[in-house]
N, C-alpha and C. Protein backbone atom coordinates (compact mmCIF):
# COMPACT_ATOMS: atom_id res chain seq x y z
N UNK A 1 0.84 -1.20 0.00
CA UNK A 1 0.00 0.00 0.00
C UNK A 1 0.88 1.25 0.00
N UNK A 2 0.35 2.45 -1.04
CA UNK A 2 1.23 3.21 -0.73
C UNK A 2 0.75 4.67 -0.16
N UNK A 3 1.28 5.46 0.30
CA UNK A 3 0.23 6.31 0.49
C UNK A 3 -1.05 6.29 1.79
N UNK A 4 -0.19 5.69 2.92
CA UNK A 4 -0.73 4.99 3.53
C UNK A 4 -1.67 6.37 4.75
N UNK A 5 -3.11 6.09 5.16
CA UNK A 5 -2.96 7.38 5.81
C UNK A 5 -2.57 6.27 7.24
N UNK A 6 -2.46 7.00 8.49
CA UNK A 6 -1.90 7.09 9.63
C UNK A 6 -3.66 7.41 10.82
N UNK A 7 -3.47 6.42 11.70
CA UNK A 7 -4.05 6.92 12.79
C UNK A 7 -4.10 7.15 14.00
N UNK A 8 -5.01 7.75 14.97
CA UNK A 8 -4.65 7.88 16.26
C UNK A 8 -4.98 7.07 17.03
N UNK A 9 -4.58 5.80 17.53
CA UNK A 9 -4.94 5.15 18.25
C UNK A 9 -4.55 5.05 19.29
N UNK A 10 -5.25 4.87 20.53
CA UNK A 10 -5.07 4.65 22.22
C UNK A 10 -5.02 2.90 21.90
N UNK A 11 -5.82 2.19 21.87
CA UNK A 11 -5.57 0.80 21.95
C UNK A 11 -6.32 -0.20 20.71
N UNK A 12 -5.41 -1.14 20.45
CA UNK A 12 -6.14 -2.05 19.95
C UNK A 12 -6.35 -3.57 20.64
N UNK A 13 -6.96 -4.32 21.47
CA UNK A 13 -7.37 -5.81 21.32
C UNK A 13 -8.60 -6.31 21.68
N UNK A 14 -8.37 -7.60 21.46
CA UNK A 14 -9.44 -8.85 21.69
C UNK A 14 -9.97 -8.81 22.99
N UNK A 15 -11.37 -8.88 22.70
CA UNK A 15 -12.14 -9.35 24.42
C UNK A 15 -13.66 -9.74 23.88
N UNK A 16 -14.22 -9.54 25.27
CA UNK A 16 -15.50 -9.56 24.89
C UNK A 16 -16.47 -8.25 24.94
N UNK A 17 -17.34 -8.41 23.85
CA UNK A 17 -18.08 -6.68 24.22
C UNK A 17 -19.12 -7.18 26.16
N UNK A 18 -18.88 -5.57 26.74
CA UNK A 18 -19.28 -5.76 27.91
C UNK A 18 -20.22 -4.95 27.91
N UNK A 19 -21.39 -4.94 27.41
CA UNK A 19 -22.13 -3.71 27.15
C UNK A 19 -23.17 -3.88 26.45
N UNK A 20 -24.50 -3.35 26.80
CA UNK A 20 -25.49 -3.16 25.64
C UNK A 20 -26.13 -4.59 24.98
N UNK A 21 -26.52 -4.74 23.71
CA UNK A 21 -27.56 -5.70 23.20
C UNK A 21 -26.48 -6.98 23.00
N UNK A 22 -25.36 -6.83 22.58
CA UNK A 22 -23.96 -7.56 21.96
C UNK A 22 -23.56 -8.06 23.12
N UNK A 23 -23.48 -7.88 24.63
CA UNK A 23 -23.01 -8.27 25.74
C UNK A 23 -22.09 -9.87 25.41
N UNK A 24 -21.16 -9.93 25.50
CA UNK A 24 -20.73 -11.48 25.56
C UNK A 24 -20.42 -12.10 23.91
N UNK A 25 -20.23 -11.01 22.91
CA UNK A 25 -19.83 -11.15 21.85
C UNK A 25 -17.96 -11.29 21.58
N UNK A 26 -17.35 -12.11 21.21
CA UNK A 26 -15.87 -11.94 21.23
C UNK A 26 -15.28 -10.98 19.90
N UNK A 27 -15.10 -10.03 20.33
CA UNK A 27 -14.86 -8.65 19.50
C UNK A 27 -13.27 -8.24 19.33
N UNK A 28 -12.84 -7.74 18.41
CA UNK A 28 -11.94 -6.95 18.50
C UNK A 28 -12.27 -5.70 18.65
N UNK A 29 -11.78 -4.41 19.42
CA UNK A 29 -11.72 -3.52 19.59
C UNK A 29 -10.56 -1.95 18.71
N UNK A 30 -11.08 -1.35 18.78
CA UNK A 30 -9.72 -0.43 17.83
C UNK A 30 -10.56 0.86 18.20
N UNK A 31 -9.30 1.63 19.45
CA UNK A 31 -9.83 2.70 20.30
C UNK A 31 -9.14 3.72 19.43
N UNK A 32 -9.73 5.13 19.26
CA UNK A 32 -9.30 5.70 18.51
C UNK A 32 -8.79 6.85 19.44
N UNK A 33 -7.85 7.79 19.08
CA UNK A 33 -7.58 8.83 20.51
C UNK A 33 -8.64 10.29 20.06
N UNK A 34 -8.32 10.99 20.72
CA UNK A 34 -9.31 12.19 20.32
C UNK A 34 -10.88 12.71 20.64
N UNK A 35 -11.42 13.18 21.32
CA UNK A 35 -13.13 13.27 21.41
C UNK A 35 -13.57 15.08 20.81
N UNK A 36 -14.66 14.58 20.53
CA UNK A 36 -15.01 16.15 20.67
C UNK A 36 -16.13 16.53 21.32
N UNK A 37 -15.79 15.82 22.58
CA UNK A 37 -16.59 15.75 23.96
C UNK A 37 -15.38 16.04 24.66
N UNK A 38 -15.87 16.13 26.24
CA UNK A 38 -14.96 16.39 27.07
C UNK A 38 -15.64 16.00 28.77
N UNK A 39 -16.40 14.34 28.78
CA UNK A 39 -17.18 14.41 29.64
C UNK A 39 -15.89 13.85 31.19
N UNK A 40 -16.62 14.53 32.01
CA UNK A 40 -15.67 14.46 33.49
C UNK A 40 -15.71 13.17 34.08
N UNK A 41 -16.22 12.25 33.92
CA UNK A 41 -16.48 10.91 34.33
C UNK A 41 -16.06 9.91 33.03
N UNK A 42 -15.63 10.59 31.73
CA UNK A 42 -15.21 9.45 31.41
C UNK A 42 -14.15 8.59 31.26
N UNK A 43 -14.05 7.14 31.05
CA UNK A 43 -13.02 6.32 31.86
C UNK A 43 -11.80 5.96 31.03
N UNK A 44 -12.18 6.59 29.69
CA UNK A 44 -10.99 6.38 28.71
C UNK A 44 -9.84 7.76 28.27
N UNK A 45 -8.29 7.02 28.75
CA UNK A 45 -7.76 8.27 28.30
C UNK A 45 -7.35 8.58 26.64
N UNK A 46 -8.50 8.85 26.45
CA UNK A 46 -8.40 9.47 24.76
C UNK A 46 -7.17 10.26 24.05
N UNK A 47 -6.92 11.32 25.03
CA UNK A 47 -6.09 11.68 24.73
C UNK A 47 -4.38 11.34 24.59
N UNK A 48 -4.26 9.67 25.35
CA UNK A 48 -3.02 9.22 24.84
C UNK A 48 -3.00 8.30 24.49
N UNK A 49 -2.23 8.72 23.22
CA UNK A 49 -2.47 7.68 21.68
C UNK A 49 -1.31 7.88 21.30
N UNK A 50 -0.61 6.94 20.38
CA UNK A 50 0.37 7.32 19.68
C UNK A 50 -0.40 6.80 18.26
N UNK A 51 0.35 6.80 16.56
CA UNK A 51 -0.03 6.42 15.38
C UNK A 51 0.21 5.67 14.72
N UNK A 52 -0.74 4.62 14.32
CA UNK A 52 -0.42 3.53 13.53
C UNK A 52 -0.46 3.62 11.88
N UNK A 53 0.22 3.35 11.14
CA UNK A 53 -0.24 3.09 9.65
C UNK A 53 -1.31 1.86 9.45
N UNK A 54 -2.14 2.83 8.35
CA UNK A 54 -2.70 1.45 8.18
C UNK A 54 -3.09 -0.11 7.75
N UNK A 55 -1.50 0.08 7.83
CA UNK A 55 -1.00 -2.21 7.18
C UNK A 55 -1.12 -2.08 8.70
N UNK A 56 -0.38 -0.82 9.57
CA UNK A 56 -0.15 -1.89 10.79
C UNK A 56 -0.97 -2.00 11.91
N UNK A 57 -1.66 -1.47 11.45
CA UNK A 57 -3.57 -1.92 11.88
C UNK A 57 -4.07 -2.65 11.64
N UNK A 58 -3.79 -3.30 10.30
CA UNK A 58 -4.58 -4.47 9.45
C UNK A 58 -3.58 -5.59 10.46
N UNK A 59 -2.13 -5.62 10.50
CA UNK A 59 -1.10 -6.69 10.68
C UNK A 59 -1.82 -7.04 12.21
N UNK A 60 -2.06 -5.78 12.95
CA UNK A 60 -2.65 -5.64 14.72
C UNK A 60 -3.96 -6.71 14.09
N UNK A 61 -4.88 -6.70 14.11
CA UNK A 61 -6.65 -7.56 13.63
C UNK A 61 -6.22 -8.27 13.64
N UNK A 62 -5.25 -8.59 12.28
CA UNK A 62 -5.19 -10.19 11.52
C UNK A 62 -4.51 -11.23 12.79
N UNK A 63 -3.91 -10.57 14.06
CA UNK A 63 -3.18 -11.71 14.95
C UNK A 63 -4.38 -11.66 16.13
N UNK A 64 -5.60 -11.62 15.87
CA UNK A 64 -6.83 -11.93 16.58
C UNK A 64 -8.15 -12.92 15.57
N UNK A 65 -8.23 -13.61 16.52
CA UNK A 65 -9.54 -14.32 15.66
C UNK A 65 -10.62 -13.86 15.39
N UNK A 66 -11.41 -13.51 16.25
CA UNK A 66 -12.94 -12.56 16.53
C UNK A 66 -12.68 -11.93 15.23
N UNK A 67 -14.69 -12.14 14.24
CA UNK A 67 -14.58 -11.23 13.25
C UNK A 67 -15.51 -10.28 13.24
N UNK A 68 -15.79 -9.71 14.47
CA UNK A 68 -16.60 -8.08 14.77
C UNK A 68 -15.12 -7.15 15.26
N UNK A 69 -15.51 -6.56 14.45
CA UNK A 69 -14.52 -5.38 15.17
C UNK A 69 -15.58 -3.90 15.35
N UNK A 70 -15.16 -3.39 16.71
CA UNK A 70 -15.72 -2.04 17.24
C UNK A 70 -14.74 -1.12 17.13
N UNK A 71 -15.33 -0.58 16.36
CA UNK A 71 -14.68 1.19 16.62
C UNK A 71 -15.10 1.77 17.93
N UNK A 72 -14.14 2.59 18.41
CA UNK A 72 -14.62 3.58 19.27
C UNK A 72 -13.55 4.36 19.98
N UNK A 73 -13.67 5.46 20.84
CA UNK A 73 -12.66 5.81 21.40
C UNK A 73 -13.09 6.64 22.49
N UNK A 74 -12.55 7.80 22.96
CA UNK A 74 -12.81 8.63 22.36
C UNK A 74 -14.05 8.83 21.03
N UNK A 75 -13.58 9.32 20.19
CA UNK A 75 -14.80 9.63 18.52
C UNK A 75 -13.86 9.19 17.64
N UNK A 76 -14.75 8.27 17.32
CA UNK A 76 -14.69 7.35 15.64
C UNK A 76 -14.69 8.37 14.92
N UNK A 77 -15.93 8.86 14.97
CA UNK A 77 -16.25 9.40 13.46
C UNK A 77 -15.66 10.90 13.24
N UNK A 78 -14.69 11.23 14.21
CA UNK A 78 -14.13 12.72 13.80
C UNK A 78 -12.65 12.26 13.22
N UNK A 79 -12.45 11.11 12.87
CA UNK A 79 -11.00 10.36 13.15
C UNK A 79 -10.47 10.61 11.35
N UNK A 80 -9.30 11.51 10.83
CA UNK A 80 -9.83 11.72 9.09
C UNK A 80 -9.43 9.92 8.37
N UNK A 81 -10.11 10.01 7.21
CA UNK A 81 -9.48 8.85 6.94
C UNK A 81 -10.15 7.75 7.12
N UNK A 82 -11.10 7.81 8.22
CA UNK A 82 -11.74 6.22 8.64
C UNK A 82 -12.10 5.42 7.44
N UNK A 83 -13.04 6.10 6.59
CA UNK A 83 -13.47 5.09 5.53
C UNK A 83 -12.48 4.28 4.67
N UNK A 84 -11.34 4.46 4.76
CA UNK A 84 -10.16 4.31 4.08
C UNK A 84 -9.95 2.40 4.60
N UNK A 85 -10.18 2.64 6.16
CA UNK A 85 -9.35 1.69 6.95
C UNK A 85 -11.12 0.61 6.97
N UNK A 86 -11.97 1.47 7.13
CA UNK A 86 -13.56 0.83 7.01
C UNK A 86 -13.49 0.08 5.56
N UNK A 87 -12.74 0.44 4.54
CA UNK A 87 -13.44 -0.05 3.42
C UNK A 87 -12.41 -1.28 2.86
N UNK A 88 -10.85 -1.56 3.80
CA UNK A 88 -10.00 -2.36 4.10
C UNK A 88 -11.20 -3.33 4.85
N UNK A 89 -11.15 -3.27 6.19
CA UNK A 89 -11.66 -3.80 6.83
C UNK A 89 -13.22 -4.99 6.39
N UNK A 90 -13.94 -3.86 5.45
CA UNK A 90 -14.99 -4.15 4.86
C UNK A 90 -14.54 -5.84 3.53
N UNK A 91 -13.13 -5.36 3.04
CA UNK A 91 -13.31 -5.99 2.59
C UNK A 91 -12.94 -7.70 2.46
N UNK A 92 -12.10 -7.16 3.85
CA UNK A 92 -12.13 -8.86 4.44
C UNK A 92 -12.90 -9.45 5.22
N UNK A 93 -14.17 -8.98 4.96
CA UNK A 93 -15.18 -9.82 5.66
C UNK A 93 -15.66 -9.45 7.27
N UNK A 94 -15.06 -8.57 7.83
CA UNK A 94 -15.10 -8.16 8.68
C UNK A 94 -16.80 -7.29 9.44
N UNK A 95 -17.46 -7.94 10.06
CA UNK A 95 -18.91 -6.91 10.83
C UNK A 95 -17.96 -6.05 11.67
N UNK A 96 -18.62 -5.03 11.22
CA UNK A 96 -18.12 -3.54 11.85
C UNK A 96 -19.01 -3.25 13.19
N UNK A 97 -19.07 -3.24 14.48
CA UNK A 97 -19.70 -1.67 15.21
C UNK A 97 -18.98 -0.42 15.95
N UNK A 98 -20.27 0.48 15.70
CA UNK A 98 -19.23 1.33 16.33
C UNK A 98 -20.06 1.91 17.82
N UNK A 99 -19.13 2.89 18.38
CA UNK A 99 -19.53 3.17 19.67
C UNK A 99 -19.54 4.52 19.66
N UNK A 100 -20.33 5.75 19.12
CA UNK A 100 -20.27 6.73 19.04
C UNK A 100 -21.19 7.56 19.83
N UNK A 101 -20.68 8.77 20.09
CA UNK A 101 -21.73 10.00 20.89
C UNK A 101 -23.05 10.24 19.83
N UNK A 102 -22.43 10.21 18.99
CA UNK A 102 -24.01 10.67 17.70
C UNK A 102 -24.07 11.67 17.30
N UNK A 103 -23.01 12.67 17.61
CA UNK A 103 -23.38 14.31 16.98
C UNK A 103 -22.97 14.46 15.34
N UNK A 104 -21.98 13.25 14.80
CA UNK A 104 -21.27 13.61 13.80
C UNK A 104 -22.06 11.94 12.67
N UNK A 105 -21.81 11.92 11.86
CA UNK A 105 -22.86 10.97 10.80
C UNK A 105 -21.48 9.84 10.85
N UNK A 106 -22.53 8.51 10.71
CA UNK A 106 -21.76 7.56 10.91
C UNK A 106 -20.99 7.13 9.61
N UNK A 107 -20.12 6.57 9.40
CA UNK A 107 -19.88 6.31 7.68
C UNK A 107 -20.55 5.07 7.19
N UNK A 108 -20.66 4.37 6.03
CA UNK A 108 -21.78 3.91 5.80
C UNK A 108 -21.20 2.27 5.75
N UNK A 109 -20.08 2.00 5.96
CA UNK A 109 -19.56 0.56 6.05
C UNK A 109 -19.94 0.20 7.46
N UNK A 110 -20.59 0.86 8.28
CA UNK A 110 -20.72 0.34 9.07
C UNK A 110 -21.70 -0.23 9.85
N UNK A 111 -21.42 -1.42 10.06
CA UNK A 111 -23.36 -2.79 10.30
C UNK A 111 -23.80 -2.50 11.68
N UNK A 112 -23.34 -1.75 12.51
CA UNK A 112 -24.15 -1.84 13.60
C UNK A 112 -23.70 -1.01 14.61
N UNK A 113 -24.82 -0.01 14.94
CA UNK A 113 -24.35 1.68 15.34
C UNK A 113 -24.96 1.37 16.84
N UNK A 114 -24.34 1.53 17.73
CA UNK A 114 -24.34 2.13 19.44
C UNK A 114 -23.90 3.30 19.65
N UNK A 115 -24.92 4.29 19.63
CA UNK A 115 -24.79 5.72 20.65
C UNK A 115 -24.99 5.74 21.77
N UNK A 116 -24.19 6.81 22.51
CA UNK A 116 -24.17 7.13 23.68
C UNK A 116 -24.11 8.50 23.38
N UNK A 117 -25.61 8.93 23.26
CA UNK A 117 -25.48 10.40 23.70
C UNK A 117 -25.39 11.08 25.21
N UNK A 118 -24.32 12.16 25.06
CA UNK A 118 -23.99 12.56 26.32
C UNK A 118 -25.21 14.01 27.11
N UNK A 119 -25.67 13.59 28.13
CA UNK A 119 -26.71 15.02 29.09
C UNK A 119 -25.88 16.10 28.84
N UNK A 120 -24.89 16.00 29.14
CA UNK A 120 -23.52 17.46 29.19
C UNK A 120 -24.08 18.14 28.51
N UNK A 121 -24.51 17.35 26.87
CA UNK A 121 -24.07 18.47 26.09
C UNK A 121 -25.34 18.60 24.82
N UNK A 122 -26.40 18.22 25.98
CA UNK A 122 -28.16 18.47 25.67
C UNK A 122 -28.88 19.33 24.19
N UNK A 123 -27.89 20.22 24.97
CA UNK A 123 -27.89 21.57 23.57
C UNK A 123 -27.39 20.87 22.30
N UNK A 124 -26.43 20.06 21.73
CA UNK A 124 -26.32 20.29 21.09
C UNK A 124 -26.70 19.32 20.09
N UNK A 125 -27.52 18.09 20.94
CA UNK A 125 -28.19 17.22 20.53
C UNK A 125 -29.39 17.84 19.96
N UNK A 126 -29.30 18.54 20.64
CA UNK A 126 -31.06 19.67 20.32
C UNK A 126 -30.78 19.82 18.19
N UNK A 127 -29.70 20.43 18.59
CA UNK A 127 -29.33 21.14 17.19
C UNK A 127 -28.92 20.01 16.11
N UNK A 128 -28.08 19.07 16.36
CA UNK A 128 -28.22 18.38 15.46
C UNK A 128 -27.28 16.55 15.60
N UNK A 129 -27.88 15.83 15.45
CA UNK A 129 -27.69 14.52 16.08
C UNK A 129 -27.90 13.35 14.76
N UNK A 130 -27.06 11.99 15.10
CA UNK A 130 -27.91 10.98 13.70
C UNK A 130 -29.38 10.52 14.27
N UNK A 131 -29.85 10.22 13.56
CA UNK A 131 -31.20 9.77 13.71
C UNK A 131 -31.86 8.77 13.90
N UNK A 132 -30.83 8.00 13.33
CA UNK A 132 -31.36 6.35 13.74
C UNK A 132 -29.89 5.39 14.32
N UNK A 133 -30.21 4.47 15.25
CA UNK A 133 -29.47 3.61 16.06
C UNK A 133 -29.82 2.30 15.89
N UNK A 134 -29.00 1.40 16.10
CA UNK A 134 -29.43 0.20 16.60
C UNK A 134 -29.84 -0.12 18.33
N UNK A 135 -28.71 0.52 18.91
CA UNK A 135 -29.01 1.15 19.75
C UNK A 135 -29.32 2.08 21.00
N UNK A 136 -29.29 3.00 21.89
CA UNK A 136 -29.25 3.69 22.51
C UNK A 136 -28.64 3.84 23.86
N UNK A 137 -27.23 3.98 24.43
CA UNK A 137 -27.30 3.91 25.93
C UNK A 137 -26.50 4.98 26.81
N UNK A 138 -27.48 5.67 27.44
CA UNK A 138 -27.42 7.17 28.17
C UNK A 138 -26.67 6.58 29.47
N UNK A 139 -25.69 7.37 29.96
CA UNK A 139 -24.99 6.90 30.90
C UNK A 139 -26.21 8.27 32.14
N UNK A 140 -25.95 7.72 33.18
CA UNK A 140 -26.73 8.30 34.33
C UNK A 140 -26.11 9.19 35.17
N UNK A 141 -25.83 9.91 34.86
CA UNK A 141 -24.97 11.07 35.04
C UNK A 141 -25.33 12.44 36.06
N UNK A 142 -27.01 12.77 36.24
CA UNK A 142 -27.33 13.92 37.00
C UNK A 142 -29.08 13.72 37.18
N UNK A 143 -29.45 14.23 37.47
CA UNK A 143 -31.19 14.17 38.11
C UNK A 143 -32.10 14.57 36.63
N UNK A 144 -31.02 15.11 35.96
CA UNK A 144 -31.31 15.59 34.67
C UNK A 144 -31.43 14.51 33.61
N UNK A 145 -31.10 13.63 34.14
CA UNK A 145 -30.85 12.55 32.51
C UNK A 145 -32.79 12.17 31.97
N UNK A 146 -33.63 11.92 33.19
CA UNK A 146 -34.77 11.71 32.43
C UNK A 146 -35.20 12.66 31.42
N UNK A 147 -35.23 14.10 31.83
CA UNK A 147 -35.31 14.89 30.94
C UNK A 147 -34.77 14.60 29.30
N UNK A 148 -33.56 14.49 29.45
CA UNK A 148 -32.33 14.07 27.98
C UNK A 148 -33.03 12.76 27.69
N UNK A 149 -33.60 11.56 28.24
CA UNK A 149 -33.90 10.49 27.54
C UNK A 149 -35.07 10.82 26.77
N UNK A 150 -35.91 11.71 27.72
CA UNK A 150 -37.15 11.98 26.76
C UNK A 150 -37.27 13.16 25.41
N UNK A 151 -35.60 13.92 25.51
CA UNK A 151 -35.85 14.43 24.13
C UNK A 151 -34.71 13.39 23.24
N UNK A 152 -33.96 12.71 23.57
CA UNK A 152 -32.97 11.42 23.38
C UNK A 152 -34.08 10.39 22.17
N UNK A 153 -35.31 10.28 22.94
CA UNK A 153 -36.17 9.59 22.08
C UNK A 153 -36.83 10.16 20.85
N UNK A 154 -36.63 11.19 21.52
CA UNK A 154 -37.71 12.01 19.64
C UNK A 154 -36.66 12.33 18.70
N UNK A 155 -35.24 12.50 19.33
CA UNK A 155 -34.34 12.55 18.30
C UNK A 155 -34.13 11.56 17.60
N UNK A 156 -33.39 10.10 18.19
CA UNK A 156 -33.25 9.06 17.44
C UNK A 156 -33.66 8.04 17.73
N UNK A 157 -34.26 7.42 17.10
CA UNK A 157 -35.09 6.12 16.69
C UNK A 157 -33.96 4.88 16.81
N UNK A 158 -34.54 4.33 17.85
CA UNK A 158 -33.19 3.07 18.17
C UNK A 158 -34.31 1.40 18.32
N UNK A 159 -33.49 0.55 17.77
CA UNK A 159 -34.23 -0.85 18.10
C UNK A 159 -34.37 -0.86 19.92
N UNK A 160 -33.09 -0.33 20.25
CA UNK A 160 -33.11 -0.78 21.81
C UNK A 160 -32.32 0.69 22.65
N UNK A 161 -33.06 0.87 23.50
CA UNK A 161 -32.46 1.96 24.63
C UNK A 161 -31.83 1.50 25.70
N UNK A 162 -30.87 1.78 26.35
CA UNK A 162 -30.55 1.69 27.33
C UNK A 162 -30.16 2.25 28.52
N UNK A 163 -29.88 2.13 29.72
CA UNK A 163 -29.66 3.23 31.04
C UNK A 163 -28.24 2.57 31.65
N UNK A 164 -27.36 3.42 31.72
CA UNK A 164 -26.11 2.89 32.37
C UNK A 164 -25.64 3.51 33.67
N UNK A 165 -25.07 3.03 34.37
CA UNK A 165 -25.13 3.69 35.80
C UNK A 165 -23.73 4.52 35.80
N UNK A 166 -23.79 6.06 36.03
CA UNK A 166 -22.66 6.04 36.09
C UNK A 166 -21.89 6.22 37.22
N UNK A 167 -19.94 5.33 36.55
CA UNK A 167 -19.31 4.90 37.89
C UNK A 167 -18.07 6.19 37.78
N UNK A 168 -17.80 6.59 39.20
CA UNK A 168 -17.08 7.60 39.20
C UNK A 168 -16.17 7.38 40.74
N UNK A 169 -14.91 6.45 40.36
CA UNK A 169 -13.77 6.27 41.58
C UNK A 169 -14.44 5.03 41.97
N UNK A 170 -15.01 4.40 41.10
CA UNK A 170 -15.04 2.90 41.40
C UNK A 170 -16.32 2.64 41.91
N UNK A 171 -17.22 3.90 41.97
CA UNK A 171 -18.50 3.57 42.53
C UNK A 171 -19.82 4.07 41.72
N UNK A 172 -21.15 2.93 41.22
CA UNK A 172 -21.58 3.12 40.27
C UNK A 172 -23.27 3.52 41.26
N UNK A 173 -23.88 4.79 40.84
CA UNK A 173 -25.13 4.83 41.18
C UNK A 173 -25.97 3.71 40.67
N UNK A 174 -26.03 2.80 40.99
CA UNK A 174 -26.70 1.61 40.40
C UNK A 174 -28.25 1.79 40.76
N UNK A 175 -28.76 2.49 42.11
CA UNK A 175 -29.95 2.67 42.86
C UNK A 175 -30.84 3.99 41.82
N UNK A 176 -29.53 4.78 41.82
CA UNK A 176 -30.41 6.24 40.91
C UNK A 176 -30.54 5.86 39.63
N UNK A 177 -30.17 4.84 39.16
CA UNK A 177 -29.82 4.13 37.73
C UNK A 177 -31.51 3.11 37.56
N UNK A 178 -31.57 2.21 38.28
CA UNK A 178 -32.58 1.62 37.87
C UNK A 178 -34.00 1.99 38.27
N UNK A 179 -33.79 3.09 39.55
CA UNK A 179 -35.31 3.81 39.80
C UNK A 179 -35.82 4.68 38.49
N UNK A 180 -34.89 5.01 38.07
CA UNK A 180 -34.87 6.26 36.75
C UNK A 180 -35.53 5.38 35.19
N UNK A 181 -34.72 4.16 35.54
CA UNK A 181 -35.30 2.98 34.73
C UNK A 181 -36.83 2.37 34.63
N UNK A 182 -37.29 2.45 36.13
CA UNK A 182 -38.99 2.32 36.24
C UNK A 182 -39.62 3.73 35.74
N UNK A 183 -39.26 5.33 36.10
CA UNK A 183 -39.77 5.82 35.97
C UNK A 183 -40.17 5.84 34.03
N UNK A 184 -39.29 5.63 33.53
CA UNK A 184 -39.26 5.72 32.07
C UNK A 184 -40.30 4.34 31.37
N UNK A 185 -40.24 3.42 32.43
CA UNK A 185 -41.08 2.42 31.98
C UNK A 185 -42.51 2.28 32.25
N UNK A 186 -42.67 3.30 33.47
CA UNK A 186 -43.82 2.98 33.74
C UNK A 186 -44.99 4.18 32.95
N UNK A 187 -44.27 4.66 32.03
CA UNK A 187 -45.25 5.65 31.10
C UNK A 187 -45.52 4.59 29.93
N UNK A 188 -46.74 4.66 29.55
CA UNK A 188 -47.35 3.82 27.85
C UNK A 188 -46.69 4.85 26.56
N UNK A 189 -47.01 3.87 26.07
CA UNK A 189 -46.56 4.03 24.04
C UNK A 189 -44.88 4.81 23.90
N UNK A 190 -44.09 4.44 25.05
CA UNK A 190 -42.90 4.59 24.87
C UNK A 190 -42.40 3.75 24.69
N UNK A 191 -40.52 3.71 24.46
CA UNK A 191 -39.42 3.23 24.22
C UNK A 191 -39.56 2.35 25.69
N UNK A 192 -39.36 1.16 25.62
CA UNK A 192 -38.60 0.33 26.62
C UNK A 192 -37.44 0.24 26.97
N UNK A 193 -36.98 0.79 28.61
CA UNK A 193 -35.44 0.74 28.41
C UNK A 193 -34.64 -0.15 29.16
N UNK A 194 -34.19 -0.46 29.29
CA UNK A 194 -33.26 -1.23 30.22
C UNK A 194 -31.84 -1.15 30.76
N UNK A 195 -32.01 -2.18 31.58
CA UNK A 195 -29.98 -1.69 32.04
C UNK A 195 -28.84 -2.38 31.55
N UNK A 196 -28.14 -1.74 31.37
CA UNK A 196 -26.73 -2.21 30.71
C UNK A 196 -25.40 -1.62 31.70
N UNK A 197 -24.76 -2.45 32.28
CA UNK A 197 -23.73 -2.60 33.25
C UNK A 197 -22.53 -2.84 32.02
N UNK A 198 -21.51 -2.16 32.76
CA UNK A 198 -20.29 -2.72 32.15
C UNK A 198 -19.69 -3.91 32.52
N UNK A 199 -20.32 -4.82 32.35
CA UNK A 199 -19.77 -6.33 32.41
C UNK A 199 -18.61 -6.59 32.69
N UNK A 200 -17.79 -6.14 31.61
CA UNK A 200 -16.50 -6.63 31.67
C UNK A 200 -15.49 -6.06 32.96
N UNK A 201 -16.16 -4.92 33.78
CA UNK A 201 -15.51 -4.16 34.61
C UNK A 201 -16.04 -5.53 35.60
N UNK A 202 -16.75 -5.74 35.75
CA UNK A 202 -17.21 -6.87 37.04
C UNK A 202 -16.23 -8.69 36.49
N UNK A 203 -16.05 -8.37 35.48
CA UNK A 203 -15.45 -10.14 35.12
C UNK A 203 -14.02 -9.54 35.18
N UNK A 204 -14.11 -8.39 35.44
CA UNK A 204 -11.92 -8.56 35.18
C UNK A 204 -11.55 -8.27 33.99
N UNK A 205 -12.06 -7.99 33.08
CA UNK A 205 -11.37 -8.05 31.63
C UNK A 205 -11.35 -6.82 31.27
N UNK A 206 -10.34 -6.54 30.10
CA UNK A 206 -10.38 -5.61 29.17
C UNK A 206 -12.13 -4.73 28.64
């Protein structure tokens, strides 16, 4: 390959997804560095990455078995170049998901979209967001989040919603997490939501 572009990556490997509808799927992962968020609780350091070319991204995959690979990071989709490494990826057979905030459009190689839109930054979901998900999971963040799920829903249309508790120094509101969970359920002709734990933080793993 010549002409190769270069990316920012914090990490690449193998585990299982710990999260959401996929829970217990054996995935490769490929963390990208960079957000264009800036939330105070979150658990990834985005910002240190060093750069891979992309053979030696392809060379990183090919010494893992699992054939889902997740994007995410930090933000996938602000990352230049992705479709480049998506349409590599695409063409060895590879199911793509990704793990994005949702403010920026997903690229189109990719089979299966998880947002996490963030409360922080309410406003700007207001203004402009993707529209459709597979599916949805709001981390639980302030007294405010029911509010954000219920304009969360008229924005984007997801097979599945979810409520995540959030953990901050090792300790997860799990109580303000699933009461918040009845309140959202116990209204008619809505979204059904449920809880999604980070699994893999409770099994030990990556």
């Amino acid at each position: 390959m010549t002409h190769q572009p270069t990316y920012r990556i914090v990490e690449i490997f193998e585990t299982l997804q710990g999260e959401g509808y996929n829970t217990g799927m054996p995935s490769i992962f490929i963390r990208f560095g960079k957000c264009n968020l800036a939330c105070h609780w979150c658990d990834t350091n985005y910002n240190e990455f060093g750069t891979m070319s992309l053979s030696h991204i392809l060379d990183k995959v090919h010494g893992f078995t699992a054939k889902n690979i997740i994007i995410t990071g930090g933000e996938p989709t602000i990352q230049p170049q992705i479709e480049t490494l998506l349409d590599q990826l695409k063409a060895e057979n590879y199911y793509i998901a990704i793990e994005t905030n949702g403010l920026k459009d997903v690229p189109p190689q990719i089979d299966y979209i998880a947002t996490s839109p963030k409360r922080l930054y309410a406003q700007a979901y207001e203004k402009n967001c993707i529209k459709k998900a597979h599916e949805v999971r709001i981390v639980v963040d302030s007294e405010e989040t029911e509010t954000f799920c219920h304009q969360v829903e008229q924005k984007i249309q997801a097979d599945r919603y979810y409520l995540s508790p959030c953990e901050i120094n090792g300790k997860m509101n799990l109580l303000e997490t699933i009461t918040l969970l009845g309140k959202l359920n116990e209204r008619s002709n809505t979204p059904h939501w449920q809880l999604s734990i980070q699994t893999h933080k409770l099994c030990g793993i990556e």
